[in-house]
Coordinates of C-alpha atoms and ligand atoms in Angstrom, one line a residue:
M219 CA 36.4 48.8 -7.6
T220 CA 37.2 46.2 -10.3
H221 CA 34.5 44.8 -12.5
D222 CA 33.8 41.1 -13.2
A223 CA 33.2 42.0 -16.8
S224 CA 32.4 38.4 -17.8
A225 CA 29.1 38.7 -15.9
H226 CA 27.8 41.5 -18.1
A227 CA 26.2 42.0 -21.5
F228 CA 28.2 42.9 -24.6
E229 CA 27.7 46.6 -24.4
T230 CA 28.9 46.7 -20.8
R231 CA 31.9 44.5 -21.5
A232 CA 32.8 46.7 -24.5
I233 CA 33.3 49.5 -22.0
H234 CA 34.7 47.7 -18.9
A235 CA 36.5 44.5 -19.9
G236 CA 40.2 45.0 -19.3
Q237 CA 39.7 48.7 -18.5
E238 CA 40.3 49.1 -14.8
F239 CA 41.2 52.7 -13.8
D240 CA 44.9 53.5 -13.1
P241 CA 45.6 52.5 -9.5
T242 CA 48.4 55.1 -9.1
T243 CA 46.4 58.3 -10.0
G244 CA 42.8 57.2 -10.3
A245 CA 42.8 58.2 -14.0
I246 CA 39.6 56.6 -15.3
I247 CA 41.2 55.8 -18.6
P248 CA 44.1 53.5 -18.4
P249 CA 47.2 55.3 -19.6
I250 CA 49.0 54.6 -22.9
Y251 CA 52.1 52.8 -21.9
Q252 CA 54.3 54.4 -24.6
T253 CA 57.4 52.6 -23.6
S254 CA 59.7 50.1 -25.3
T255 CA 61.1 48.5 -22.1
F256 CA 60.5 48.1 -18.4
V257 CA 63.0 48.6 -15.5
Q258 CA 63.7 45.4 -13.5
D259 CA 64.0 45.3 -9.7
G260 CA 67.2 43.3 -9.9
I261 CA 67.8 40.8 -12.7
G262 CA 64.5 39.1 -13.5
G263 CA 62.6 41.2 -11.0
F264 CA 59.7 42.2 -13.4
R265 CA 56.9 44.5 -12.2
G266 CA 53.6 42.9 -13.2
G267 CA 55.5 40.5 -15.5
Y268 CA 56.5 43.3 -17.9
E269 CA 60.0 43.0 -19.4
Y270 CA 60.1 44.3 -23.0
G271 CA 57.4 45.8 -25.3
R272 CA 57.4 43.1 -27.9
S273 CA 56.7 40.4 -25.3
A274 CA 54.0 42.4 -23.5
N275 CA 52.7 45.9 -22.9
P276 CA 49.9 46.9 -20.5
T277 CA 48.0 48.8 -23.2
R278 CA 48.1 45.9 -25.6
D279 CA 47.1 43.6 -22.7
S280 CA 44.0 45.8 -22.0
L281 CA 43.0 45.5 -25.7
Q282 CA 43.6 41.8 -25.8
T283 CA 41.5 41.2 -22.6
L284 CA 38.7 43.3 -24.2
L285 CA 38.8 41.4 -27.5
A286 CA 38.8 38.0 -25.8
S287 CA 35.8 39.1 -23.7
L288 CA 33.8 40.4 -26.7
E289 CA 34.4 37.3 -28.8
Q290 CA 33.9 35.0 -25.9
G291 CA 37.3 33.3 -26.5
S292 CA 39.9 32.4 -23.9
S293 CA 42.7 34.5 -25.3
A294 CA 43.3 37.3 -27.9
F295 CA 46.4 38.6 -29.5
S296 CA 46.6 42.0 -31.3
F297 CA 48.8 42.8 -34.2
A298 CA 50.0 45.7 -36.4
S299 CA 47.4 45.0 -39.1
G300 CA 44.7 42.5 -40.0
L301 CA 47.0 40.7 -42.4
A302 CA 49.7 40.5 -39.8
A303 CA 47.2 38.8 -37.5
E304 CA 46.1 36.4 -40.2
D305 CA 49.8 35.6 -41.0
A306 CA 50.6 34.9 -37.4
L307 CA 47.7 32.5 -37.1
L308 CA 48.7 30.7 -40.3
R309 CA 52.3 30.5 -39.2
S310 CA 51.1 28.8 -36.0
V311 CA 49.3 26.0 -37.8
L312 CA 50.7 25.5 -41.3
T313 CA 53.6 23.3 -42.3
P314 CA 54.9 22.4 -45.8
G315 CA 52.3 20.2 -47.4
S316 CA 49.3 21.9 -45.6
R317 CA 46.2 22.6 -47.5
V318 CA 44.0 25.7 -46.9
L319 CA 40.4 25.6 -48.0
M320 CA 39.2 29.2 -48.3
G321 CA 35.9 30.9 -49.3
N322 CA 35.9 31.9 -52.9
D323 CA 35.1 35.6 -52.2
V324 CA 37.3 36.5 -49.3
Y325 CA 39.1 39.8 -49.0
G326 CA 41.7 39.9 -51.9
G327 CA 44.6 40.4 -49.5
T328 CA 43.8 37.3 -47.6
H329 CA 43.7 35.2 -50.8
R330 CA 47.0 36.8 -51.8
L331 CA 48.6 36.0 -48.4
V332 CA 48.1 32.3 -49.0
N333 CA 48.4 32.3 -52.7
R334 CA 51.6 34.4 -53.0
V335 CA 53.2 34.5 -49.5
W336 CA 52.5 31.0 -48.3
A337 CA 52.4 29.0 -51.6
P338 CA 56.2 29.1 -52.1
W339 CA 56.6 27.4 -48.7
G340 CA 54.7 24.4 -49.9
V341 CA 51.2 25.3 -48.8
T342 CA 48.3 24.6 -51.2
L343 CA 45.3 26.9 -51.5
E344 CA 41.9 25.7 -52.6
T345 CA 38.7 27.8 -52.8
V346 CA 35.1 26.9 -52.5
D347 CA 31.7 28.6 -52.1
M348 CA 31.5 28.5 -48.3
S349 CA 27.8 29.3 -48.3
D350 CA 27.3 25.9 -49.9
L351 CA 28.0 23.4 -47.1
D352 CA 27.7 20.4 -49.4
A353 CA 30.4 21.8 -51.6
V354 CA 32.6 22.5 -48.6
R355 CA 32.0 18.9 -47.3
A356 CA 33.1 17.5 -50.7
A357 CA 36.2 19.8 -50.8
A358 CA 37.4 19.3 -47.3
R359 CA 39.9 16.4 -47.2
P360 CA 40.0 14.7 -43.8
G361 CA 43.6 14.5 -42.5
E362 CA 44.8 16.8 -45.4
T363 CA 42.9 20.1 -45.1
T364 CA 44.5 22.0 -42.3
V365 CA 42.4 25.2 -42.3
L366 CA 38.9 26.1 -43.4
W367 CA 38.8 29.9 -43.8
V368 CA 35.6 31.8 -44.1
E369 CA 34.3 35.4 -44.2
T370 CA 30.6 35.8 -43.4
P371 CA 29.2 38.1 -44.7
S372 CA 31.7 37.7 -47.5
N373 CA 33.6 40.5 -49.2
P374 CA 32.1 42.1 -51.3
L375 CA 29.2 39.8 -52.4
M376 CA 27.7 39.4 -48.9
K377 CA 27.2 35.7 -49.0
I378 CA 26.3 34.2 -45.7
T379 CA 27.8 30.9 -44.3
D380 CA 26.3 28.8 -41.6
I381 CA 29.2 29.0 -39.0
A382 CA 27.8 26.2 -36.8
G383 CA 27.5 23.9 -39.9
L384 CA 30.9 24.8 -41.1
S385 CA 32.4 24.1 -37.7
E386 CA 31.0 20.6 -37.7
I387 CA 32.5 19.9 -41.1
G388 CA 35.8 21.3 -39.8
R389 CA 35.7 19.1 -36.7
A390 CA 34.9 16.0 -38.8
A391 CA 37.8 16.7 -41.2
G392 CA 40.3 17.6 -38.4
A393 CA 40.7 21.1 -39.8
L394 CA 40.9 24.4 -37.9
V395 CA 37.9 26.6 -38.6
V396 CA 38.8 30.3 -38.9
V397 CA 36.2 33.1 -39.3
D398 CA 37.2 36.5 -40.4
N399 CA 34.7 38.6 -38.4
T400 CA 35.8 41.9 -39.8
F401 CA 32.7 42.6 -41.9
A402 CA 30.2 41.6 -39.2
S403 CA 32.1 42.9 -36.2
S404 CA 32.1 41.3 -32.7
Y405 CA 28.8 43.0 -31.9
V406 CA 26.9 41.3 -34.7
Q407 CA 28.2 37.7 -34.2
Q408 CA 30.6 35.7 -32.1
P409 CA 31.8 32.8 -34.1
I410 CA 33.5 30.9 -31.3
T411 CA 30.1 30.5 -29.6
L412 CA 29.0 28.8 -32.8
G413 CA 31.9 26.3 -32.8
A414 CA 34.7 28.1 -34.7
D415 CA 38.2 27.6 -33.5
A416 CA 39.6 31.0 -34.2
V417 CA 38.4 34.5 -35.1
V418 CA 40.5 37.1 -37.0
H419 CA 39.8 40.8 -37.4
S420 CA 41.1 43.7 -39.2
T421 CA 40.5 46.0 -36.2
T422 CA 41.3 48.8 -38.7
K423 CA 37.6 48.5 -39.6
Y424 CA 34.5 48.4 -37.3
L425 CA 36.4 47.8 -34.0
G426 CA 38.6 50.8 -34.4
G427 CA 35.7 52.5 -36.1
H428 CA 37.2 55.9 -36.9
S429 CA 39.6 55.3 -39.8
D430 CA 42.5 56.5 -37.7
T431 CA 44.4 53.4 -36.8
L432 CA 45.5 50.0 -38.3
G433 CA 45.4 46.8 -36.4
G434 CA 44.5 43.1 -36.4
A435 CA 43.5 40.5 -33.9
V436 CA 43.4 36.7 -33.4
V437 CA 41.0 35.3 -30.8
V438 CA 41.1 31.6 -29.9
N439 CA 39.4 29.4 -27.3
D440 CA 42.0 26.7 -26.8
D441 CA 45.1 26.9 -24.6
E442 CA 47.4 24.9 -27.0
L443 CA 46.5 27.1 -30.0
A444 CA 46.8 30.2 -27.8
S445 CA 50.3 29.4 -26.8
K446 CA 51.3 28.9 -30.4
V447 CA 49.8 32.2 -31.6
G448 CA 51.2 34.0 -28.5
F449 CA 54.6 32.6 -29.3
M450 CA 54.3 33.7 -32.9
Q451 CA 53.3 37.2 -31.8
F452 CA 56.4 37.4 -29.6
G453 CA 58.7 35.4 -31.9
A454 CA 57.9 37.1 -35.2
G455 CA 57.0 40.4 -33.6
A456 CA 54.2 41.9 -35.6
I457 CA 52.6 43.4 -32.5
S458 CA 50.3 46.4 -32.3
A459 CA 52.0 49.5 -30.9
P460 CA 50.6 51.0 -27.7
M461 CA 49.0 54.1 -29.3
E462 CA 47.3 51.9 -31.9
A463 CA 46.1 49.5 -29.2
W464 CA 44.7 52.4 -27.2
L465 CA 42.9 53.9 -30.2
T466 CA 41.3 50.5 -30.9
V467 CA 40.1 50.2 -27.3
R468 CA 38.6 53.7 -27.5
G469 CA 36.8 52.8 -30.7
I470 CA 35.4 49.5 -29.3
K471 CA 33.6 51.3 -26.5
T472 CA 31.0 52.6 -29.0
L473 CA 30.9 49.6 -31.2
G474 CA 27.3 48.6 -30.4
V475 CA 25.7 52.0 -30.9
R476 CA 27.7 52.5 -34.1
V477 CA 26.9 49.2 -35.6
D478 CA 23.2 49.7 -34.8
R479 CA 23.3 53.0 -36.7
H480 CA 25.4 51.5 -39.5
S481 CA 22.8 48.8 -39.9
D482 CA 19.8 51.1 -39.9
N483 CA 21.4 53.3 -42.6
A484 CA 22.4 50.3 -44.7
Q485 CA 18.9 48.8 -44.6
L486 CA 17.4 52.2 -45.6
I487 CA 19.6 52.4 -48.6
A488 CA 19.3 48.7 -49.6
D489 CA 15.4 49.0 -49.4
A490 CA 15.5 52.1 -51.6
L491 CA 17.8 50.6 -54.2
V492 CA 16.2 47.2 -54.9
S493 CA 13.6 48.8 -57.1
H494 CA 15.8 51.5 -58.7
P495 CA 16.0 51.2 -62.5
A496 CA 19.8 51.7 -62.6
V497 CA 20.4 48.9 -60.2
E498 CA 20.6 45.2 -61.2
T499 CA 21.3 43.6 -57.8
V500 CA 21.6 44.7 -54.2
Y501 CA 23.7 42.4 -52.1
Y502 CA 22.5 43.0 -48.5
P503 CA 21.6 40.2 -46.1
G504 CA 18.9 42.4 -44.5
L505 CA 16.8 42.1 -47.7
E506 CA 14.3 39.3 -47.7
S507 CA 15.3 38.6 -51.3
H508 CA 18.9 37.8 -50.2
P509 CA 19.5 34.0 -50.4
G510 CA 21.2 34.1 -47.0
H511 CA 18.5 36.3 -45.3
A512 CA 16.9 33.6 -43.0
L513 CA 20.3 32.3 -41.9
A514 CA 21.6 35.8 -41.3
A515 CA 18.6 36.6 -39.3
R516 CA 19.4 33.6 -37.0
Q517 CA 23.1 34.0 -36.9
M518 CA 23.6 37.8 -36.8
K519 CA 22.3 40.3 -34.3
R520 CA 22.1 43.0 -37.0
F521 CA 22.7 42.9 -40.8
G522 CA 25.6 45.3 -40.6
G523 CA 26.7 48.4 -42.5
M524 CA 28.2 46.8 -45.7
L525 CA 26.3 46.5 -48.9
S526 CA 27.2 46.0 -52.5
V527 CA 25.3 47.1 -55.6
G528 CA 25.5 45.6 -59.1
L529 CA 24.7 48.3 -61.7
A530 CA 22.4 47.6 -64.6
G531 CA 24.6 49.7 -66.9
G532 CA 27.7 47.6 -66.4
P533 CA 31.3 48.6 -65.5
A534 CA 31.0 52.1 -66.9
A535 CA 27.9 52.8 -64.9
A536 CA 29.6 51.4 -61.8
K537 CA 32.6 53.6 -62.2
T538 CA 30.5 56.7 -62.8
F539 CA 28.4 56.0 -59.7
A540 CA 31.5 55.4 -57.5
E541 CA 33.0 58.8 -58.7
S542 CA 29.7 60.7 -58.3
T543 CA 28.9 60.4 -54.7
E544 CA 29.7 63.4 -52.4
L545 CA 29.2 62.1 -48.9
F546 CA 30.4 58.6 -49.7
Q547 CA 34.1 59.2 -50.3
L548 CA 36.0 57.0 -52.8
A549 CA 38.5 55.1 -50.7
E550 CA 39.8 51.6 -49.7
S551 CA 38.7 50.3 -46.3
L552 CA 35.4 50.2 -44.4
G553 CA 33.8 50.2 -41.0
G554 CA 34.6 53.9 -40.1
V555 CA 31.9 56.4 -39.0
E556 CA 32.2 58.1 -42.3
S557 CA 30.7 56.5 -45.5
L558 CA 33.0 55.1 -48.1
I559 CA 32.4 53.9 -51.6
G560 CA 34.8 51.5 -53.5
Y561 CA 35.1 49.7 -56.8
P562 CA 36.3 46.3 -55.7
S563 CA 37.5 44.9 -59.0
E564 CA 40.1 47.7 -59.3
M565 CA 40.6 48.5 -55.6
T566 CA 40.2 46.0 -52.7
H567 CA 40.1 43.0 -55.0
A568 CA 42.5 44.1 -57.7
S569 CA 44.9 41.3 -56.5
V570 CA 42.4 38.6 -57.5
K571 CA 41.6 39.8 -61.0
G572 CA 41.9 36.9 -63.4
T573 CA 41.4 34.3 -60.6
E574 CA 38.1 32.6 -59.7
L575 CA 37.7 35.3 -57.0
E576 CA 37.4 38.0 -59.5
V577 CA 34.6 40.5 -58.6
P578 CA 32.0 41.3 -61.3
E579 CA 33.0 44.6 -62.9
N580 CA 29.5 46.2 -62.4
V581 CA 29.7 45.9 -58.6
I582 CA 30.5 48.8 -56.2
R583 CA 30.7 48.4 -52.5
L584 CA 29.3 50.8 -49.9
S585 CA 30.6 51.1 -46.3
V586 CA 27.6 52.9 -45.0
G587 CA 28.6 55.3 -42.2
I588 CA 26.6 56.8 -39.3
E589 CA 25.8 60.1 -40.8
S590 CA 22.1 61.0 -41.3
G591 CA 20.5 58.1 -43.2
N592 CA 18.4 60.5 -45.3
D593 CA 21.5 62.5 -46.3
L594 CA 23.3 59.3 -47.3
L595 CA 20.3 58.0 -49.3
A596 CA 19.9 61.4 -51.1
D597 CA 23.6 61.2 -52.0
V598 CA 23.3 57.7 -53.5
L599 CA 20.2 58.7 -55.5
Q600 CA 21.8 61.8 -56.9
A601 CA 24.9 59.8 -57.9
L602 CA 22.6 57.2 -59.7
D603 CA 21.0 60.1 -61.5
R604 CA 24.3 61.0 -63.0
I605 CA 24.9 57.6 -64.7
Ligands
PLP876 N1 39.9 41.0 -43.6 C1 39.0 41.8 -44.3 C2 37.6 41.3 -44.4 C3 39.4 43.0 -44.8 O1 38.5 43.8 -45.4 C4 40.7 43.4 -44.6 C5 41.2 44.7 -45.2 O2 40.5 45.4 -45.9 C6 41.6 42.6 -44.0 C7 41.2 41.4 -43.5 C8 43.1 43.0 -43.8 O3 43.2 43.9 -42.8 P1 44.4 45.1 -42.8 O4 44.1 46.0 -43.9 O5 44.1 45.7 -41.4 O6 45.7 44.4 -42.8

């Protein structure tokens, strides 16, 4: 039996979309097609359209079908990393002279991609506080701004942008609106349903969910853009490998239950830290004191597992805190089942030091995992005691 996955709720699609059992053996889990090429029945006689692994592979197709279904787009494309996905999308739409208007607290690597990789090819980067739509309206130049690029929640300061409002500004300016949905995950929000033109993911994070694979994705809802990104995936070749695609599919099946638990644990910690004397600011949209709380409550299904903390004792306190947790392990990345702690200004955002994207040096970032919430809270509190 095959499933009309589109008729079902998110949690059902996460398990069934693109995941038909193997017709040859009945294996419930579609196999990993670990192959570089496909035998032809005579010249041009392709079985199922498969010819060569860079152009298409059934395991990658199953992930792409799943991602398109979850994000409610018409097509999805998977890549070797989040940055490879971002680059392929940008290559599909930028030409010399293009202007990119980007949130002023995006992931440092995304800023670096445009600022250092794209700038020498005649592309201009401008940044703005995307949570301030008046500022975005003033900065978007109709006919000149090619791309509006936002992360919401942003990384690491957890600012919330109104995706529907931003999409209207993008439409009026003739600019493509791209949402990096890595921090929220597809379970929490689906930007295409709010008017965005494209969604990108580092599937390395919540979608993979187990810190065991790297990957990226672009999801779009327009055939012309889909054919450009599809051509770039084939023509430039930064595809996801079969094993990585399969691991990502396996991770996605539990996305909803994981993100519910991530969100419960993050809220528990955020609530406990707001009144802690060693803490100056807690950046978490689930707190009523967060400036984006009401918008986040409308736009997001859950508030997610990421939170940042500004320490009252400044950079030294922040570093001691980051090096004193035991369950929260000091590492780059986020979105895995295990809790991680990071010091953005010298880790994830080291590449934007000295720019307007510089992260305050008293800020640490927590990727709250799905361990026992009480154990995680106890760990954070004992680390704060050591400051
Ligand atoms: N977008 C966000 C929000 C990220 O946090 C990251 C990586 O940390 C990326 C994109 C880049 O993804 P990758 O590391 O898979 O290339």
